[in-house]
PDB file of C-alpha atoms in Angstrom:
ATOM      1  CA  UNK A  28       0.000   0.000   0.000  1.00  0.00           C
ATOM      2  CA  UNK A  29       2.773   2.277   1.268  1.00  0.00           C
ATOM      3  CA  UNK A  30       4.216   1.700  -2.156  1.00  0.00           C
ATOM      4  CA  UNK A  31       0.898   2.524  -4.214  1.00  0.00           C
ATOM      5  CA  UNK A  32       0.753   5.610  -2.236  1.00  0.00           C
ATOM      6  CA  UNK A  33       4.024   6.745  -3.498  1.00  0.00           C
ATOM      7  CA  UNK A  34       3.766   6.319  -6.507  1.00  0.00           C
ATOM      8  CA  UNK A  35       0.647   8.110  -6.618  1.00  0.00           C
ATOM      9  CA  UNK A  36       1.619  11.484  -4.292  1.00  0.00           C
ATOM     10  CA  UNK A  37       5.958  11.622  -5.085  1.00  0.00           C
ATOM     11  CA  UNK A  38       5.599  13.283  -8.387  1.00  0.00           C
ATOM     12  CA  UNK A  39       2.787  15.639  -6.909  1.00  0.00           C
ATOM     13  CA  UNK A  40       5.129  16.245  -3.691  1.00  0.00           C
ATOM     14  CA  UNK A  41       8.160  17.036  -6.221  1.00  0.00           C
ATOM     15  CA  UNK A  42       6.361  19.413  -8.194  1.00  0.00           C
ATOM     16  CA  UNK A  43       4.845  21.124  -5.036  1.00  0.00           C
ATOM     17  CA  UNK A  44       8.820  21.347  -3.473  1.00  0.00           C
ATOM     18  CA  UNK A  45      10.258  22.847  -6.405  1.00  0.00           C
ATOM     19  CA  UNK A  46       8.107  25.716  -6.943  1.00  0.00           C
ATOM     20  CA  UNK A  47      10.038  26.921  -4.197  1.00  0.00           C
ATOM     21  CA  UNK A  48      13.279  26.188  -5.412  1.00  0.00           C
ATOM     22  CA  UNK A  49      15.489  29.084  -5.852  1.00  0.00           C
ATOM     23  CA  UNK A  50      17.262  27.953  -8.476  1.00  0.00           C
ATOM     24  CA  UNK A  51      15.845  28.078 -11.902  1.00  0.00           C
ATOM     25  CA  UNK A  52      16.643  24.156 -12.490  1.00  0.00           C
ATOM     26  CA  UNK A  53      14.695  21.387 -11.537  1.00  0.00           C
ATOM     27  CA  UNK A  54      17.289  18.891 -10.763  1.00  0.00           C
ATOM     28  CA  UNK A  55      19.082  20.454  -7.341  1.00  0.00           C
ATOM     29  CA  UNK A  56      17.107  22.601  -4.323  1.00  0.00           C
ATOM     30  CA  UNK A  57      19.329  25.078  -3.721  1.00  0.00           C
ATOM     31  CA  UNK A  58      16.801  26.970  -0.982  1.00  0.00           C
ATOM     32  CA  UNK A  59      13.547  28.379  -0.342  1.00  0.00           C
ATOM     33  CA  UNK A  60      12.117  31.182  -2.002  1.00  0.00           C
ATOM     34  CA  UNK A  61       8.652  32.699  -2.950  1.00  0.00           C
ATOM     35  CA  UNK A  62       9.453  34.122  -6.053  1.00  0.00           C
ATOM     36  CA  UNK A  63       8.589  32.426  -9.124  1.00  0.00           C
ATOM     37  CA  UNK A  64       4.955  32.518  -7.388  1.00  0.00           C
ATOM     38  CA  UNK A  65       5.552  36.316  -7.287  1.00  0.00           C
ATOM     39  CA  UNK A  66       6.780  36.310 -11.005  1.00  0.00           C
ATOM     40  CA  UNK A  67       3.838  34.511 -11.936  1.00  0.00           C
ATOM     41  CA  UNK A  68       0.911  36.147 -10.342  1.00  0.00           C
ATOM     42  CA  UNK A  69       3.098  39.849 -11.866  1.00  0.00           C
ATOM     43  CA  UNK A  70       2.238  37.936 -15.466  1.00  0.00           C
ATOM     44  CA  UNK A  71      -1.130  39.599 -17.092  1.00  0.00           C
ATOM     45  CA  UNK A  72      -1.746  36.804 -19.071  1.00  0.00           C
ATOM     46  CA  UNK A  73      -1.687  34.009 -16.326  1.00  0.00           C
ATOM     47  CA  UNK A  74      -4.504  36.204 -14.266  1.00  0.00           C
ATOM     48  CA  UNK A  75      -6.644  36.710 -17.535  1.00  0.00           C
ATOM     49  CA  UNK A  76      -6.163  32.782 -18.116  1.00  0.00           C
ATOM     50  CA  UNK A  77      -6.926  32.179 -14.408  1.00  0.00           C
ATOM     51  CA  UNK A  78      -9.817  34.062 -14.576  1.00  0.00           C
ATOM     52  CA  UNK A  79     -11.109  32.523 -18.091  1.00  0.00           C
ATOM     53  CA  UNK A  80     -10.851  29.085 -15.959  1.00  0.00           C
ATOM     54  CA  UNK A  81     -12.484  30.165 -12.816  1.00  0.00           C
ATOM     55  CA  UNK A  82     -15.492  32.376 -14.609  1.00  0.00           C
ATOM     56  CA  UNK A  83     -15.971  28.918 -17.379  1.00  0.00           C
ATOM     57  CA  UNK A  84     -15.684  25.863 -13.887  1.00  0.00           C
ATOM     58  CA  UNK A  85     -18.116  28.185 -12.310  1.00  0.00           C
ATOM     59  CA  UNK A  86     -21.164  28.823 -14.766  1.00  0.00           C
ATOM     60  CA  UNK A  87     -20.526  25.016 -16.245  1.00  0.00           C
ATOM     61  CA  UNK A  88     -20.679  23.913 -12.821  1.00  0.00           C
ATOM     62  CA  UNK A  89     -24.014  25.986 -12.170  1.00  0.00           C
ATOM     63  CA  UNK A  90     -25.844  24.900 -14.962  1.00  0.00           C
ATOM     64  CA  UNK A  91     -24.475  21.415 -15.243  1.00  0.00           C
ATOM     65  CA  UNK A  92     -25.526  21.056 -10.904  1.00  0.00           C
ATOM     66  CA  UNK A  93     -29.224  22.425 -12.181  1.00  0.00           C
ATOM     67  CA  UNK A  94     -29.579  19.743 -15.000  1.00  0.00           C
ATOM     68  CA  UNK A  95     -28.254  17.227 -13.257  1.00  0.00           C
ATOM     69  CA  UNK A  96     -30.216  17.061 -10.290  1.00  0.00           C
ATOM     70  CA  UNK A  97     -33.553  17.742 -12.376  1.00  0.00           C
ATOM     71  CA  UNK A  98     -32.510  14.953 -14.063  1.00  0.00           C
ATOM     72  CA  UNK A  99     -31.761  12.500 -11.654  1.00  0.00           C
ATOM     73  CA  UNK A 100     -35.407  13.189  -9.619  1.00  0.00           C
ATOM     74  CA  UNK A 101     -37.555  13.057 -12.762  1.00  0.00           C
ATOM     75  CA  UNK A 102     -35.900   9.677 -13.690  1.00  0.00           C
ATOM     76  CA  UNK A 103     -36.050   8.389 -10.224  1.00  0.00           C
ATOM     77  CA  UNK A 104     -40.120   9.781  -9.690  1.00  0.00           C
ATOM     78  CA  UNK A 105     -41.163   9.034 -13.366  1.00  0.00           C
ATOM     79  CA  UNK A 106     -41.639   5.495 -15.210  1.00  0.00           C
ATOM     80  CA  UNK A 107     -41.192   6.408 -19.062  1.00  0.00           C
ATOM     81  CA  UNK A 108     -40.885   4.359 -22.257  1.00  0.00           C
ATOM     82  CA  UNK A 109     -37.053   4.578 -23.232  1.00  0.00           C
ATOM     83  CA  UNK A 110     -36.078   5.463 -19.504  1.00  0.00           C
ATOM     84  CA  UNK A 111     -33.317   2.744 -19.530  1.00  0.00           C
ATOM     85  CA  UNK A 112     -31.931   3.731 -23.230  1.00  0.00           C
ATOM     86  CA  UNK A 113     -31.712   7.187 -21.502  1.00  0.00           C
ATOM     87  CA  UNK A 114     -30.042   6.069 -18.398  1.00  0.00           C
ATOM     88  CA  UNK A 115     -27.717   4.102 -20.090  1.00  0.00           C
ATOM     89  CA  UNK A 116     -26.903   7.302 -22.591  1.00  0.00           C
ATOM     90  CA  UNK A 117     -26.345   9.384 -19.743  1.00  0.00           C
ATOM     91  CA  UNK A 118     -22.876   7.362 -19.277  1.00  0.00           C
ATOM     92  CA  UNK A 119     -21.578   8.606 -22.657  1.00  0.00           C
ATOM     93  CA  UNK A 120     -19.782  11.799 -22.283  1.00  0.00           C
ATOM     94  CA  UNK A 121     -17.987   9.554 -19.060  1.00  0.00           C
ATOM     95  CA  UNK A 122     -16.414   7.009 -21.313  1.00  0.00           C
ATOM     96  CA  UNK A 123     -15.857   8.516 -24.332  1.00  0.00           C
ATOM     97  CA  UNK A 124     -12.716   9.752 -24.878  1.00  0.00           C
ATOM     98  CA  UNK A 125     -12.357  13.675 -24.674  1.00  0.00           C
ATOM     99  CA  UNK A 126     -10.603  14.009 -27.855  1.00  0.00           C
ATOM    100  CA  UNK A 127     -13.851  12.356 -29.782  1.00  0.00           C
ATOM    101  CA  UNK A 128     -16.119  15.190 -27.488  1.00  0.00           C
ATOM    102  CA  UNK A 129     -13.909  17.665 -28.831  1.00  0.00           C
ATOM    103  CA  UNK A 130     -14.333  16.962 -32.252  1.00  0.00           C
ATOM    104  CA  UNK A 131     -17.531  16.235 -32.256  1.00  0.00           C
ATOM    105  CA  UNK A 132     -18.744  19.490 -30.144  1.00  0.00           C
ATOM    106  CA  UNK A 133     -16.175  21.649 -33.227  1.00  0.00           C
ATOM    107  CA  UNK A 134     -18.290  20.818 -35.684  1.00  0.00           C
ATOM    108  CA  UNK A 135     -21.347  21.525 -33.785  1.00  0.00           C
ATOM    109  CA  UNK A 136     -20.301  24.749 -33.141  1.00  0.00           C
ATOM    110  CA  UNK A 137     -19.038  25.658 -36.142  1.00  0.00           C
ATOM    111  CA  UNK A 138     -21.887  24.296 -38.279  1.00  0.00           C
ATOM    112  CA  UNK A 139     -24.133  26.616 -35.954  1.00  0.00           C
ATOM    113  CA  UNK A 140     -21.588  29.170 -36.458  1.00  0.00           C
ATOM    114  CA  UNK A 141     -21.507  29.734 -33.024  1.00  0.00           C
ATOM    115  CA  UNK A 142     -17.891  31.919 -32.331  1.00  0.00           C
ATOM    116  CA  UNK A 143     -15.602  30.508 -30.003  1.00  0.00           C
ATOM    117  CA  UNK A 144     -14.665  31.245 -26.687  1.00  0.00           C
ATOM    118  CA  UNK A 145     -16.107  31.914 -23.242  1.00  0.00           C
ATOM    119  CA  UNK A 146     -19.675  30.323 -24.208  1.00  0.00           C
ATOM    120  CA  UNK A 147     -18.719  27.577 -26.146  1.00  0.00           C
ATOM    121  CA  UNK A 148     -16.260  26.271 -23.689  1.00  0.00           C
ATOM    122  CA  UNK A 149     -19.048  26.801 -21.090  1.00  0.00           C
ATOM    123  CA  UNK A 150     -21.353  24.286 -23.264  1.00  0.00           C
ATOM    124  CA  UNK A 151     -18.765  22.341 -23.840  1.00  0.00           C
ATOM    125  CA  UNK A 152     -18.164  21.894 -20.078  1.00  0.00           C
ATOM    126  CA  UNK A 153     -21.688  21.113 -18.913  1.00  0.00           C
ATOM    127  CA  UNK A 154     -22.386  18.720 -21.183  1.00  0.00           C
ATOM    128  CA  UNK A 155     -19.268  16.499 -20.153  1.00  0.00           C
ATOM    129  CA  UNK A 156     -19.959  17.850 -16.151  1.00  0.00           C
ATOM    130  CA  UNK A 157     -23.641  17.298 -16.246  1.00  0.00           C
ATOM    131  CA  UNK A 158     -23.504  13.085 -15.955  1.00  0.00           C
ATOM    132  CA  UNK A 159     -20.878  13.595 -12.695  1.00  0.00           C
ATOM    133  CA  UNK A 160     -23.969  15.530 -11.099  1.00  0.00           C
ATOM    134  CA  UNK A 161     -26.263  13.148 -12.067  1.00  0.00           C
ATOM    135  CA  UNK A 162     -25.479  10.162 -11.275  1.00  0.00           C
ATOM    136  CA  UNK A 163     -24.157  11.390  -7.982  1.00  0.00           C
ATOM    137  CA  UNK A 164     -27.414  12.261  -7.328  1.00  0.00           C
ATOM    138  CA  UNK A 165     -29.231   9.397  -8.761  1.00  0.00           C
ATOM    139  CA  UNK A 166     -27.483   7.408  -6.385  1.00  0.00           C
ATOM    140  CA  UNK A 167     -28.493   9.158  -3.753  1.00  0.00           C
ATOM    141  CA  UNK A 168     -32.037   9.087  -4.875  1.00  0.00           C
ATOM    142  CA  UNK A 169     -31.804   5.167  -4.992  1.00  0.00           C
ATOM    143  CA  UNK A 170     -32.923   4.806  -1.130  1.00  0.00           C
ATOM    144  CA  UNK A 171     -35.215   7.728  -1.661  1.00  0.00           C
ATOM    145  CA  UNK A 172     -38.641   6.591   0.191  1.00  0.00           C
ATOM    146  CA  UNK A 173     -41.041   8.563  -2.266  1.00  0.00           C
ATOM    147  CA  UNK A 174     -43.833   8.170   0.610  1.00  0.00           C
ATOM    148  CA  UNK A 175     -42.236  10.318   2.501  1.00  0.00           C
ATOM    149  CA  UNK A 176     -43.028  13.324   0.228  1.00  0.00           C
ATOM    150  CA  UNK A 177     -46.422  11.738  -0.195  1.00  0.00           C
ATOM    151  CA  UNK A 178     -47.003  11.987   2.758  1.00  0.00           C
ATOM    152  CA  UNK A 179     -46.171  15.855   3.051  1.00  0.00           C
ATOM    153  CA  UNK A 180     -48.615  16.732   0.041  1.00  0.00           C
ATOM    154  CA  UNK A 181     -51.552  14.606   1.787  1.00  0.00           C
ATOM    155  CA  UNK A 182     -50.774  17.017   4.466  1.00  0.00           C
ATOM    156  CA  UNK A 183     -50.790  20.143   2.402  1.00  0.00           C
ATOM    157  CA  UNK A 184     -47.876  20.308   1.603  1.00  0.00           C
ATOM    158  CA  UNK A 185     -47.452  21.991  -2.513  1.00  0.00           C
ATOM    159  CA  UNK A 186     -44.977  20.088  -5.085  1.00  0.00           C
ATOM    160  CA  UNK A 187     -42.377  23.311  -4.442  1.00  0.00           C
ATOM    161  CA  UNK A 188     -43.263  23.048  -0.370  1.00  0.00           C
ATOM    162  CA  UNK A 189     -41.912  19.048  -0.648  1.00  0.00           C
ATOM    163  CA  UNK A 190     -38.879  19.895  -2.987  1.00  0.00           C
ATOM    164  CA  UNK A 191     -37.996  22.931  -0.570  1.00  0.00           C
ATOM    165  CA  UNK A 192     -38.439  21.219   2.447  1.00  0.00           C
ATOM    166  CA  UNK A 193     -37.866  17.142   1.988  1.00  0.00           C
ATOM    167  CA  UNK A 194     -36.525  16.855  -1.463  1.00  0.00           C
ATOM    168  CA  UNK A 195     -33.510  19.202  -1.532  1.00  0.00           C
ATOM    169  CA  UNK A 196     -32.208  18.870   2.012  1.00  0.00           C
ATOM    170  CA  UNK A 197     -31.967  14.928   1.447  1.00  0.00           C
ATOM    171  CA  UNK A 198     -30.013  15.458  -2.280  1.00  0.00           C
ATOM    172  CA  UNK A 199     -27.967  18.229  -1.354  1.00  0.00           C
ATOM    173  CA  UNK A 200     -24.882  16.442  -0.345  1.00  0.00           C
ATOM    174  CA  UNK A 201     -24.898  14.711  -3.362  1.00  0.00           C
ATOM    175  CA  UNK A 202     -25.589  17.619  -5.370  1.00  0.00           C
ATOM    176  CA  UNK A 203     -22.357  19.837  -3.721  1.00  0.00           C
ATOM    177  CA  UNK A 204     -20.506  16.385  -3.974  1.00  0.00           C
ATOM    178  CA  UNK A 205     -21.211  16.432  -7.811  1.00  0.00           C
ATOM    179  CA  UNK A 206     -21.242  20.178  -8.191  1.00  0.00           C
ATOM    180  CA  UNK A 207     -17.770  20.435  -6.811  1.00  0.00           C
ATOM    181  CA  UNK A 208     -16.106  17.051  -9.079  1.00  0.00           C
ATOM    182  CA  UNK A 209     -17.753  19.209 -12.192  1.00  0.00           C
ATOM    183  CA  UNK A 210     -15.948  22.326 -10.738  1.00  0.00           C
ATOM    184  CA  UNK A 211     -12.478  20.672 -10.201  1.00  0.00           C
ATOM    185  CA  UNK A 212     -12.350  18.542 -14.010  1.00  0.00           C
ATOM    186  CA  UNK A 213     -13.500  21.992 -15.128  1.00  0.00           C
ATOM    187  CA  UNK A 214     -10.883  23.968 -14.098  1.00  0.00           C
ATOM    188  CA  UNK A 215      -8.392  20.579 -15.038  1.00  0.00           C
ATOM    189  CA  UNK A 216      -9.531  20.109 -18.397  1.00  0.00           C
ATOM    190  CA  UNK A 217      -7.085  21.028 -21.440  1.00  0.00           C
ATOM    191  CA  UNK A 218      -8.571  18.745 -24.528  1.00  0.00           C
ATOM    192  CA  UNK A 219     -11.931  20.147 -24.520  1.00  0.00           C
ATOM    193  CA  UNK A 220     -10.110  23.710 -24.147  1.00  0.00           C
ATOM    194  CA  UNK A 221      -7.752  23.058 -27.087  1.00  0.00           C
ATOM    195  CA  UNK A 222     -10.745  22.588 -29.748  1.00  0.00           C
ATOM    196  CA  UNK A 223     -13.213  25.410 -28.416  1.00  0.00           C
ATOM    197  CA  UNK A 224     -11.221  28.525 -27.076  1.00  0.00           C
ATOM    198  CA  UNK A 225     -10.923  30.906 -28.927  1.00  0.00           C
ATOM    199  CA  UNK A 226      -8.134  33.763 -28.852  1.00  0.00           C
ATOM    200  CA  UNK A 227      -9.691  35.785 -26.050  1.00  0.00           C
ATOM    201  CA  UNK A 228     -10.479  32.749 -24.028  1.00  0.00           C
ATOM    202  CA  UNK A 229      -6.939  30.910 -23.230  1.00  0.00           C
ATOM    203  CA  UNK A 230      -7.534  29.270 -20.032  1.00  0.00           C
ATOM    204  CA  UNK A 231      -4.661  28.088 -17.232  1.00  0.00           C
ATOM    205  CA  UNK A 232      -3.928  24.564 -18.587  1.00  0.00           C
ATOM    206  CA  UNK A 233      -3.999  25.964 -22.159  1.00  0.00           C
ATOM    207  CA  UNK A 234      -1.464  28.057 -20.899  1.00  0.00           C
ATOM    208  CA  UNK A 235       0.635  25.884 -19.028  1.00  0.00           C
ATOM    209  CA  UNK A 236       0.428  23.465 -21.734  1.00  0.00           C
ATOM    210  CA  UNK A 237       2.053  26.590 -24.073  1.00  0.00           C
ATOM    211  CA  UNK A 238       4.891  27.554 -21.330  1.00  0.00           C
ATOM    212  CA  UNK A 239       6.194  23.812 -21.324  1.00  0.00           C
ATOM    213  CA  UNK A 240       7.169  24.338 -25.096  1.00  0.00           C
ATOM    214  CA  UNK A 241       9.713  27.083 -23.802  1.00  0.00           C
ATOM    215  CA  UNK A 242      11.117  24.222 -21.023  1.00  0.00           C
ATOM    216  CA  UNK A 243      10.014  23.060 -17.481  1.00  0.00           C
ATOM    217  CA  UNK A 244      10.641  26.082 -15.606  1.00  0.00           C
ATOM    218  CA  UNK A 245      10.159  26.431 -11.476  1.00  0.00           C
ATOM    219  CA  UNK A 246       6.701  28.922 -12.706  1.00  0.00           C
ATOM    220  CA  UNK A 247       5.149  26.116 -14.524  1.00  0.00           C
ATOM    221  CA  UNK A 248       5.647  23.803 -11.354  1.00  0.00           C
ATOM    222  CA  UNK A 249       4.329  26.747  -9.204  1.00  0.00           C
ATOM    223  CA  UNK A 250       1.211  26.928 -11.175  1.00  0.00           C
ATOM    224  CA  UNK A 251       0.292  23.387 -11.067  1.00  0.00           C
ATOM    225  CA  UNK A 252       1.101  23.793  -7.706  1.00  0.00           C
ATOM    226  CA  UNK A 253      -1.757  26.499  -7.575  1.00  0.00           C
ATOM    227  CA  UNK A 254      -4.009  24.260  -9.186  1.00  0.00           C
ATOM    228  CA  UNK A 255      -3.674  21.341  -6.863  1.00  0.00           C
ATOM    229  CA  UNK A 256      -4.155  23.042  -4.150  1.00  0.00           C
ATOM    230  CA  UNK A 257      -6.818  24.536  -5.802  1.00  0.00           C
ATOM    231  CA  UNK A 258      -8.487  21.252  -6.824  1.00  0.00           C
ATOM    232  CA  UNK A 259      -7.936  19.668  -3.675  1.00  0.00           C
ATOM    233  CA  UNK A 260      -9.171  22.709  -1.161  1.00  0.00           C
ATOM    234  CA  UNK A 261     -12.931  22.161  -3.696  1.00  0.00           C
ATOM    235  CA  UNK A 262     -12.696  18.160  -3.066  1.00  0.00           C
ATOM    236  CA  UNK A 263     -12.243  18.653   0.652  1.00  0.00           C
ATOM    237  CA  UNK A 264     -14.802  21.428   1.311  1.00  0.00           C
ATOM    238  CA  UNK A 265     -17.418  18.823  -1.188  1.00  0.00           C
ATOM    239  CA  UNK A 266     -16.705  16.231   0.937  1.00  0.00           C
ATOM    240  CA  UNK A 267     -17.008  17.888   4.656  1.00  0.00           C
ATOM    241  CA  UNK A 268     -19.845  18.935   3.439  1.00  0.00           C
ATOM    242  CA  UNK A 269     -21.668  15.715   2.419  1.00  0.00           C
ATOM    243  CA  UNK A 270     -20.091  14.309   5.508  1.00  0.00           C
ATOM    244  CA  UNK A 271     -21.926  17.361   8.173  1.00  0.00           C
ATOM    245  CA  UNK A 272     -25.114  16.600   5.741  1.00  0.00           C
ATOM    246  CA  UNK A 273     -25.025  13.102   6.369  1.00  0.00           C
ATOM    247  CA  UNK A 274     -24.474  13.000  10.022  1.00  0.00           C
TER     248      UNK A 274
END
């Protein structure tokens, strides 16, 4: 296990170490030092690329939590002809591979003539999001006594009173557990990005990806650094969450 572990978390620790490194190369520490993160947030274009990622992980994120958990109640509460075609097609964006997304979601766009950039990366992003929230919530729905809410509109209780009330309190860790995966391979994802930004919308990987043709320098290891902290600090605060909601 100890093994596994290592091999999992050394590379991540060694990236994380030498963004501190003050010396430019990656091969010897030679000390600590704060400065390639000072170099890098002092670079315009990594802030308009950081925000790019942060305004597209949040609206996808949005949109994708909405759909999602409208679509995991109405095929949990309704019995439908096709319902297990659909269910089974809601797996698709998962396991296909994101190059084949990309293409396919280029020519979409560009058949609908549809510019690039901020909104069709947002799209782009909730349609490949949207199944995370989903089935997160449709497997919280799966133990979902729907007497319960029965129950509530015997009482007068409206269909909005029960959602409000019953419904959403019961979901919601599953929904901010789903909500915040979408957010995190969001803000992660570089093939999606590659096909559907457009000049004005160069996001953070996009960007790292374009510094690593120039070498691996210590401000390419202190953005990823940035971006797993990032990624982990939205995992955690998902998961304490669903944990407080739970107990």
């Amino acid at each position: 296990i100890f093994c596994i572990f290592a091999f999992l978390y050394v590379p991540i620790a060694i990236i994380i170490m030498y963004s501190f490194n003050a010396a430019k190369s990656n091969v010897v520490f030679s000390g600590f030092t704060l400065d390639w993160y000072t170099k890098l947030f002092s670079d315009d274009d990594v802030i308009t690329a950081l925000a790019n990622s942060l305004t597209i992980a949040t609206f996808s994120t949005l949109i994708s939590a909405i759909i999602g958990t409208l679509g995991a109640i109405g095929l949990k509460r309704h019995n439908f002809k096709g319902k297990g075609v659909i269910s089974l097609l809601v797996y698709i964006p998962i396991v296909i591979p994101e190059i084949i997304m990309g293409v396919s979601l280029l020519i979409l766009f560009s058949t609908l003539q549809i510019d690039f950039g901020i909104l069709t990366l947002v799209l782009a992003h909730t349609t490949f999001c949207t199944p995370f929230v989903l089935i997160n919530v449709k497997s919280r729905l799966a133990g979902f006594d729907l007497s319960i809410e029965e129950a509530a509109m015997d009482l007068g209780a409206s269909k909005f009173t029960v959602f409000k009330t019953i419904t959403l309190p019961m979901i919601l860790p599953a929904v901010i557990s789903g909500a915040m995966l979408a957010f995190a391979l969001s803000l992660d994802d570089i093939i999606i990005n590659i096909f559907l930004s457009g000049p004005e919308s160069t996001t953070l990987p996009i960007k790292i990806f374009s510094m690593l043709k120039f070498g691996l320098s210590p401000e390419i290891n202190a953005l990823c650094t940035i971006m797993l902290v990032t990624t982990f600090v939205v995992l955690l605060f998902s998961q304490v969450i669903k944990l407080k909601r739970e107990k």
